[in-house]
Coordinates of C-alpha atoms and ligand atoms in Angstrom, one line a residue:
V1 CA -0.2 0.0 -0.5
Q2 CA 1.6 3.4 -0.9
T3 CA -0.1 6.2 1.1
E4 CA 2.4 8.0 2.3
L5 CA 3.3 11.7 0.3
S6 CA 6.4 13.1 -0.5
P7 CA 7.4 16.0 2.3
G8 CA 7.3 19.0 1.1
A9 CA 5.0 18.0 -1.6
L10 CA 1.5 21.0 -2.8
A11 CA -1.0 20.4 -5.1
I12 CA -2.3 23.2 -6.5
Y13 CA -6.1 24.2 -7.2
V14 CA -7.2 26.8 -9.6
H15 CA -10.9 27.5 -9.9
W16 CA -12.4 29.1 -13.1
P17 CA -15.7 30.2 -12.0
Y18 CA -18.1 30.6 -15.6
C19 CA -19.5 28.5 -17.0
Q20 CA -21.7 28.5 -20.8
A21 CA -25.1 27.9 -18.9
K22 CA -25.6 26.2 -15.6
C23 CA -26.7 22.1 -15.9
P24 CA -29.7 21.3 -14.3
Y25 CA -27.5 19.0 -11.6
C26 CA -24.8 21.0 -11.0
D27 CA -23.7 22.5 -7.1
F28 CA -20.7 23.6 -8.6
N29 CA -19.5 27.3 -8.2
S30 CA -20.4 27.9 -11.3
Y31 CA -22.2 31.3 -13.3
A32 CA -23.5 31.2 -16.4
R33 CA -22.9 35.6 -16.6
T34 CA -19.5 36.7 -17.0
T35 CA -18.7 39.2 -14.1
I36 CA -15.0 39.4 -13.7
S37 CA -12.6 39.5 -17.5
E38 CA -10.3 36.7 -17.8
A39 CA -7.6 39.6 -17.8
D40 CA -9.0 40.6 -14.2
F41 CA -8.7 37.0 -13.0
L42 CA -5.7 36.0 -14.3
R43 CA -4.6 39.3 -12.6
G44 CA -6.1 37.4 -9.3
I45 CA -4.8 34.3 -9.1
L46 CA -1.3 35.5 -9.8
R47 CA -1.8 37.9 -6.9
E48 CA -3.2 34.8 -4.8
I49 CA -0.1 32.8 -5.9
E50 CA 2.1 35.2 -4.4
T51 CA 0.6 35.6 -1.2
H52 CA 0.5 31.7 -0.8
R53 CA 4.4 32.0 -1.6
G54 CA 5.2 33.9 1.3
F55 CA 3.7 31.4 4.2
L56 CA 4.1 28.0 1.8
N57 CA 7.7 28.6 0.9
G58 CA 10.2 25.7 0.2
R59 CA 7.4 23.3 -1.4
T60 CA 7.7 21.5 -4.2
I61 CA 4.3 21.3 -6.6
T62 CA 3.3 18.1 -7.5
S63 CA 0.3 18.6 -9.5
V64 CA -2.1 21.7 -11.1
F65 CA -5.1 21.1 -11.4
F66 CA -7.9 23.4 -13.2
G67 CA -11.5 22.7 -12.3
G68 CA -14.1 25.0 -11.9
G69 CA -16.7 25.4 -13.5
T70 CA -15.2 25.4 -17.6
P71 CA -11.6 25.9 -17.1
S72 CA -11.5 25.3 -21.6
L73 CA -13.2 28.7 -21.8
M74 CA -9.7 30.6 -21.0
S75 CA -7.3 31.0 -23.8
P76 CA -4.4 29.0 -23.6
A77 CA -2.3 32.1 -22.8
T78 CA -3.9 33.0 -19.6
V79 CA -3.3 29.0 -18.2
G80 CA 0.2 29.2 -19.8
A81 CA 0.0 32.7 -17.5
I82 CA -0.7 30.8 -14.6
L83 CA 1.5 27.9 -14.7
D84 CA 4.8 30.2 -15.4
G85 CA 3.4 32.0 -12.2
I86 CA 3.1 28.8 -10.1
A87 CA 6.8 28.0 -11.7
A88 CA 8.2 31.2 -10.8
A89 CA 7.1 30.6 -6.9
W90 CA 7.7 27.3 -6.5
R91 CA 9.9 24.2 -7.5
M92 CA 7.9 22.2 -9.9
D93 CA 8.7 18.3 -9.8
E94 CA 9.1 16.9 -12.6
G95 CA 6.3 14.6 -12.5
A96 CA 4.6 17.5 -11.8
E97 CA 0.6 16.4 -13.1
I98 CA -1.2 19.3 -14.9
T99 CA -5.1 18.7 -15.5
L100 CA -7.4 21.0 -17.4
E101 CA -11.1 20.3 -17.1
A102 CA -12.5 20.6 -20.9
N103 CA -16.4 20.7 -22.5
P104 CA -16.1 18.5 -25.5
S105 CA -17.5 21.4 -27.7
S106 CA -15.7 21.4 -30.9
V107 CA -14.6 25.0 -29.9
E108 CA -12.6 24.3 -27.0
A109 CA -11.4 20.8 -28.2
G110 CA -9.7 23.0 -30.4
R111 CA -7.7 24.2 -27.9
F112 CA -6.4 21.6 -26.6
A113 CA -3.0 22.1 -29.1
G114 CA -2.5 25.3 -26.9
Y115 CA -2.9 24.2 -23.3
R116 CA -0.7 21.2 -24.3
A117 CA 1.4 23.8 -25.9
A118 CA 0.6 26.4 -21.8
G119 CA 2.2 23.3 -20.1
V120 CA -1.1 21.4 -19.3
N121 CA -0.1 17.1 -19.3
R122 CA -3.3 15.8 -18.9
V123 CA -7.2 17.0 -19.9
S124 CA -10.1 15.9 -17.8
I125 CA -13.1 15.8 -20.4
G126 CA -16.9 16.3 -19.4
V127 CA -18.6 14.2 -21.5
Q128 CA -21.0 13.2 -19.0
S129 CA -22.7 10.5 -21.7
L130 CA -22.9 8.8 -25.2
R131 CA -26.4 9.3 -25.7
D132 CA -27.5 12.5 -27.1
D133 CA -31.0 12.3 -25.9
A134 CA -29.2 12.0 -21.9
L135 CA -27.1 15.1 -23.4
K136 CA -30.2 16.3 -23.4
F137 CA -31.5 16.0 -20.3
L138 CA -29.0 16.9 -18.1
G139 CA -28.4 20.2 -20.0
R140 CA -25.4 19.6 -21.8
L141 CA -24.8 22.1 -25.1
H142 CA -22.2 19.5 -26.7
S143 CA -23.2 16.3 -28.8
A144 CA -22.2 12.6 -28.3
E145 CA -20.3 12.9 -31.8
E146 CA -18.7 15.9 -30.0
A147 CA -17.3 14.3 -27.6
R148 CA -16.1 11.1 -29.0
E149 CA -14.3 13.5 -31.4
A150 CA -13.0 15.2 -28.3
L151 CA -11.5 12.1 -27.4
K152 CA -9.3 11.3 -30.6
I153 CA -8.3 14.6 -30.2
A154 CA -7.3 14.1 -26.4
D155 CA -6.1 10.9 -27.4
R156 CA -3.9 11.9 -29.7
L157 CA -2.1 14.8 -27.6
F158 CA -1.7 13.6 -24.8
D159 CA -0.1 10.5 -22.7
R160 CA -2.9 10.9 -19.8
Y161 CA -6.3 12.1 -20.4
S162 CA -9.9 11.3 -18.1
F163 CA -13.4 11.7 -18.9
D164 CA -16.5 11.7 -16.9
L165 CA -19.5 9.8 -16.9
I166 CA -22.8 10.2 -15.1
Y167 CA -25.0 6.9 -14.6
A168 CA -28.5 6.4 -13.0
L169 CA -30.5 8.5 -14.9
P170 CA -34.2 8.2 -14.6
E171 CA -35.7 5.4 -16.5
Q172 CA -31.9 4.1 -17.7
R173 CA -31.8 0.6 -18.0
P174 CA -29.2 -1.6 -16.7
Q175 CA -28.9 -3.1 -20.2
D176 CA -28.3 1.0 -21.9
W177 CA -25.8 1.5 -19.1
E178 CA -24.4 -1.2 -20.0
K179 CA -23.5 -0.9 -23.4
Q180 CA -22.4 2.8 -23.5
L181 CA -20.1 2.3 -20.3
T182 CA -18.6 -0.6 -22.7
E183 CA -18.4 1.7 -25.6
A184 CA -16.8 4.1 -23.3
L185 CA -13.8 1.5 -22.1
E186 CA -13.2 1.0 -25.6
L187 CA -12.6 4.9 -26.1
A188 CA -11.0 5.6 -22.5
N189 CA -7.5 5.8 -22.5
G190 CA -5.8 4.8 -19.2
H191 CA -8.4 6.8 -16.4
L192 CA -12.5 7.2 -16.4
S193 CA -14.8 8.9 -13.6
V194 CA -18.4 7.4 -12.8
Y195 CA -20.5 9.6 -11.4
Q196 CA -23.5 8.5 -9.6
L197 CA -26.8 11.0 -10.6
T198 CA -27.5 12.8 -7.2
I199 CA -30.1 15.3 -6.5
E200 CA -28.3 18.5 -4.8
P201 CA -30.3 21.0 -2.8
E202 CA -30.0 24.8 -4.8
T203 CA -30.4 22.6 -8.5
A204 CA -32.7 22.9 -11.1
F205 CA -33.0 19.3 -11.1
F206 CA -33.6 19.5 -6.8
D207 CA -37.1 21.8 -7.6
L208 CA -38.2 19.2 -10.6
E209 CA -37.7 16.5 -8.1
R210 CA -39.7 18.6 -5.1
R211 CA -42.6 18.8 -7.8
G212 CA -42.3 15.8 -8.5
K213 CA -41.8 16.1 -12.0
L214 CA -38.5 14.1 -11.8
R215 CA -38.0 11.1 -10.1
I216 CA -34.0 8.9 -9.7
P217 CA -33.7 5.8 -9.5
L218 CA -34.3 3.9 -6.4
P219 CA -31.4 3.2 -4.1
D220 CA -31.9 -0.9 -5.2
T221 CA -31.7 -0.2 -8.9
A222 CA -28.6 2.5 -8.5
A223 CA -26.5 0.1 -6.4
E224 CA -27.1 -3.0 -9.3
L225 CA -26.3 -0.1 -11.3
Y226 CA -23.2 0.6 -8.7
A227 CA -22.4 -3.3 -9.0
L228 CA -22.7 -3.4 -12.9
T229 CA -19.9 -0.6 -13.4
Q230 CA -17.4 -2.1 -11.0
D231 CA -17.8 -5.3 -12.6
I232 CA -17.7 -4.3 -16.4
C233 CA -14.4 -1.5 -15.7
E234 CA -12.6 -4.5 -13.8
A235 CA -13.2 -6.9 -16.2
A236 CA -11.9 -4.1 -18.9
A237 CA -8.5 -3.3 -16.8
L238 CA -10.1 -0.3 -15.1
P239 CA -10.7 -0.9 -11.4
A240 CA -12.2 1.9 -9.1
Y241 CA -9.3 3.0 -7.4
E242 CA -11.7 5.2 -5.7
I243 CA -15.2 5.6 -5.3
S244 CA -16.5 6.8 -8.7
N245 CA -12.7 6.5 -10.1
H246 CA -11.5 4.2 -12.5
A247 CA -7.9 3.8 -14.1
R248 CA -5.6 1.4 -15.2
P249 CA -2.5 1.0 -12.8
G250 CA -0.2 4.8 -13.4
H251 CA -2.6 6.4 -14.5
E252 CA -4.6 7.5 -11.7
S253 CA -4.9 11.0 -10.9
R254 CA -2.3 12.6 -8.9
H255 CA -3.9 15.3 -7.8
N256 CA -6.8 14.0 -6.9
L257 CA -5.1 11.4 -4.8
T258 CA -3.3 14.1 -3.0
Y259 CA -6.7 15.4 -1.6
W260 CA -8.1 11.3 -0.7
R261 CA -5.0 10.9 1.1
Y262 CA -5.2 14.0 2.9
G263 CA -1.8 15.9 2.1
E264 CA -1.4 19.5 1.4
Y265 CA -3.4 21.7 -1.1
A266 CA -3.8 25.3 -2.1
G267 CA -6.6 26.2 -3.3
L268 CA -6.9 29.8 -6.0
G269 CA -9.9 31.4 -7.0
P270 CA -13.4 31.7 -6.5
G271 CA -14.8 29.4 -4.1
A272 CA -11.7 27.2 -4.1
H273 CA -11.0 25.2 -1.0
G274 CA -7.6 24.4 0.1
R275 CA -5.8 22.3 3.6
V276 CA -2.5 24.2 4.0
H277 CA 0.2 24.2 6.8
R278 CA 0.7 27.5 8.9
G279 CA 1.0 29.3 11.4
G280 CA 1.9 25.5 13.1
S281 CA -1.0 24.2 12.5
K282 CA -3.3 22.3 9.7
Q283 CA -5.7 25.0 8.3
A284 CA -8.7 25.2 6.2
T285 CA -8.9 27.7 4.1
A286 CA -12.0 29.0 1.7
C287 CA -11.5 31.7 -0.8
L288 CA -15.1 33.9 -1.1
R289 CA -17.7 32.6 -3.9
Q290 CA -18.9 35.5 -5.8
P291 CA -15.7 36.3 -8.4
I292 CA -16.5 40.1 -7.9
E293 CA -16.0 39.7 -4.2
W294 CA -13.2 37.3 -4.3
L295 CA -11.5 39.9 -6.9
T296 CA -12.0 43.2 -4.5
A297 CA -10.3 41.1 -1.4
V298 CA -7.5 39.6 -3.4
D299 CA -6.8 43.3 -4.8
R300 CA -7.1 44.3 -0.9
D301 CA -5.5 41.9 0.7
G302 CA -3.6 39.7 -1.5
I303 CA -5.7 36.9 -1.1
G304 CA -9.8 36.1 -1.7
W305 CA -10.2 33.8 1.4
S306 CA -13.6 34.1 3.4
C307 CA -12.4 32.2 6.0
E308 CA -9.0 30.4 7.9
D309 CA -10.0 27.9 10.4
A310 CA -7.1 26.0 12.4
L311 CA -8.5 22.7 12.4
P312 CA -8.8 21.1 15.7
M313 CA -7.5 17.1 15.5
Q314 CA -10.7 15.4 16.0
E315 CA -11.6 17.2 12.7
Q316 CA -8.2 16.3 11.1
A317 CA -8.9 13.0 11.9
E318 CA -12.5 13.0 10.6
E319 CA -11.5 14.0 7.4
M320 CA -8.7 12.1 7.0
L321 CA -11.1 9.2 7.0
L322 CA -13.7 10.3 5.2
M323 CA -11.3 11.2 2.7
G324 CA -9.1 8.1 2.9
L325 CA -11.7 5.5 2.9
R326 CA -13.0 6.2 -0.9
L327 CA -10.1 4.7 -1.9
R328 CA -9.2 1.3 -2.8
E329 CA -5.5 1.2 -1.2
G330 CA -7.4 2.2 1.7
L331 CA -6.6 4.5 4.9
D332 CA -2.9 3.9 6.9
L333 CA -4.5 3.3 10.6
D334 CA -0.3 4.0 11.8
R335 CA -1.1 7.1 9.8
L336 CA -4.4 8.6 11.1
T337 CA -2.7 8.4 14.8
R338 CA 0.7 10.2 13.4
E339 CA -0.7 13.0 11.8
T340 CA -4.0 12.9 14.1
G341 CA -3.1 11.6 17.2
H342 CA -6.3 9.4 17.2
G343 CA -7.2 6.1 16.8
V344 CA -10.6 4.8 15.7
E345 CA -12.0 2.0 18.8
A346 CA -11.2 -1.8 17.5
G347 CA -14.6 -2.5 18.4
A348 CA -16.1 -0.1 16.1
V349 CA -13.2 -1.9 13.3
T350 CA -14.5 -5.4 14.1
Q351 CA -18.2 -5.1 14.1
L352 CA -18.3 -3.2 10.3
A353 CA -15.8 -5.8 9.2
K354 CA -18.5 -8.2 10.4
E355 CA -21.5 -6.7 9.0
G356 CA -19.7 -7.1 6.2
Y357 CA -18.8 -3.1 5.1
L358 CA -14.5 -3.4 6.2
V359 CA -12.0 -5.5 5.3
G360 CA -10.7 -6.0 8.1
P361 CA -7.4 -4.4 9.8
E362 CA -5.9 -6.7 11.6
S363 CA -3.0 -7.8 9.0
N364 CA -1.8 -5.3 7.8
R365 CA -2.9 -2.2 9.6
V366 CA -5.2 -0.5 6.5
L367 CA -8.7 0.2 7.1
R368 CA -10.7 0.2 3.9
P369 CA -14.8 -0.6 2.8
T370 CA -16.1 -4.0 1.0
R371 CA -18.0 -3.4 -1.9
Q372 CA -21.0 -3.0 0.0
G373 CA -19.2 -0.9 2.4
S374 CA -18.7 1.7 -0.1
L375 CA -22.4 1.9 -1.2
V376 CA -22.6 3.1 2.4
L377 CA -20.0 5.1 2.7
N378 CA -21.1 8.1 4.4
A379 CA -22.7 6.3 7.2
I380 CA -19.7 4.3 7.7
V381 CA -17.6 7.5 8.3
A382 CA -19.8 8.2 10.5
E383 CA -19.7 5.7 12.5
L384 CA -16.0 5.5 12.7
S385 CA -15.9 9.0 13.5
K386 CA -18.0 8.2 16.6
A387 CA -15.3 5.6 17.5
L388 CA -12.2 8.3 17.2
R389 CA -10.6 8.7 20.5
P390 CA -6.9 10.2 21.2
V391 CA -4.3 8.7 21.5
P392 CA -1.0 9.3 23.1
L393 CA 1.7 10.0 20.0
S394 CA 4.6 8.4 21.6
T395 CA 3.0 4.8 22.0
G396 CA 1.1 5.4 18.7
P397 CA -1.3 2.4 18.1
A398 CA -4.0 3.1 15.8
M399 CA -7.2 1.3 17.6
S400 CA -7.3 2.3 20.7
R401 CA -8.6 -0.9 23.0
T402 CA -11.5 0.5 24.1
T403 CA -14.8 -0.9 23.0
T404 CA -17.6 0.1 22.6
E405 CA -20.5 -1.0 19.8
P406 CA -21.9 1.2 17.4
D407 CA -24.8 2.1 18.1
R408 CA -26.4 3.2 15.2
R409 CA -26.0 0.5 11.5
P410 CA -25.1 2.3 8.3
H411 CA -28.6 2.9 6.2
S412 CA -28.5 5.2 3.1
T413 CA -27.0 4.0 0.0
E414 CA -24.9 6.0 -1.9
A415 CA -22.2 6.4 -4.3
R416 CA -21.5 10.0 -5.4
P417 CA -18.7 12.3 -6.3
A418 CA -16.7 13.9 -3.5
Ligands
LIG501 S1 -21.7 20.5 -14.8 FE1 -19.8 21.7 -15.4 S2 -20.5 22.5 -17.4 FE2 -22.8 21.7 -16.0 S3 -22.6 23.9 -14.6 FE3 -21.5 23.0 -13.5 S4 -19.4 23.4 -13.8 FE4 -20.4 24.1 -15.3

């Protein structure tokens, strides 16, 4: 199990907040109406880089991720200028992964060569479906043919690329999903993200569902589709390395692994989150969500944060559980204790393992959910969080020996993106 992060490694997330239209299922911090110019966005990001450099000096950048919103609406020149700013502020690791999220419209795919020349070495394409009727339902502006074309261009230009698909759409039949996923796997290079449609508050789909005009599959059907997804991807040698992410060995998203392994990352741009060490503790940072407010704060203070909170050790342990249990490699219990001073009560682990939700940690000190456990991960994490106890760091056992039976069983079915 390879869960260690290199010392001094820093990942950088850059959030571009605009899209051409708002998709009805999306609760990301994205806006269809542009309120700050691309030049102003660039100025703000470069200033945030300067400010971060002041307290994160000596770090090595292992990945940069341009997310959004739709970062492929940015010109390659802007992307290049941001990467130049990062390279001037820190040492770039030789194998640094530079990902840009892109929509597969023909215009955006036409910019892929420019992004590559600017330093991007991986694209993550928001295909979402290879069926035109589903794309229409999801409010996407591209066609299935454009998506296939964009994947071909990515394949020509990049050694590593990924694309997203959404399943468990209303009335989606397992045989239709199987056919589509099989086609997708033929187009995939080494990485595929497969998300179950979930209805998030404050989205257009949320309103439709509330008014009875939208019904997503029942939990049992969704679980069946999830199992089918795992089986098909495993058979195609793209097993899940995270709940919704599948990769051939070596093609895992290094950037996202930093989140799941609870490493250090800086979040730049409107609404971006970070976890950075500052002033002797791990800080949770979040930027102002509205682009204009973010830019005003950056111009005034050099950084667009709406909050910066020192995370208590218990909260760090909870976050580490939440992230680490998403991974197939699991969570190293000794690392949990080393970094947070907390262990999980042995009784809670044994009980969840007995019920089939966890692979037992006895032999290798690693905690990981079974496939059944992955379906109810939030509930498993809630159980384990209740069983966290401080452990003296000098002795360092990862599991406390006190035993208390969990008083609530996992109950919800979910398999959704982070
Ligand atoms: S799903 Fe992607 S393209 Fe659609 S609104 Fe959200 S961020 Fe924009």
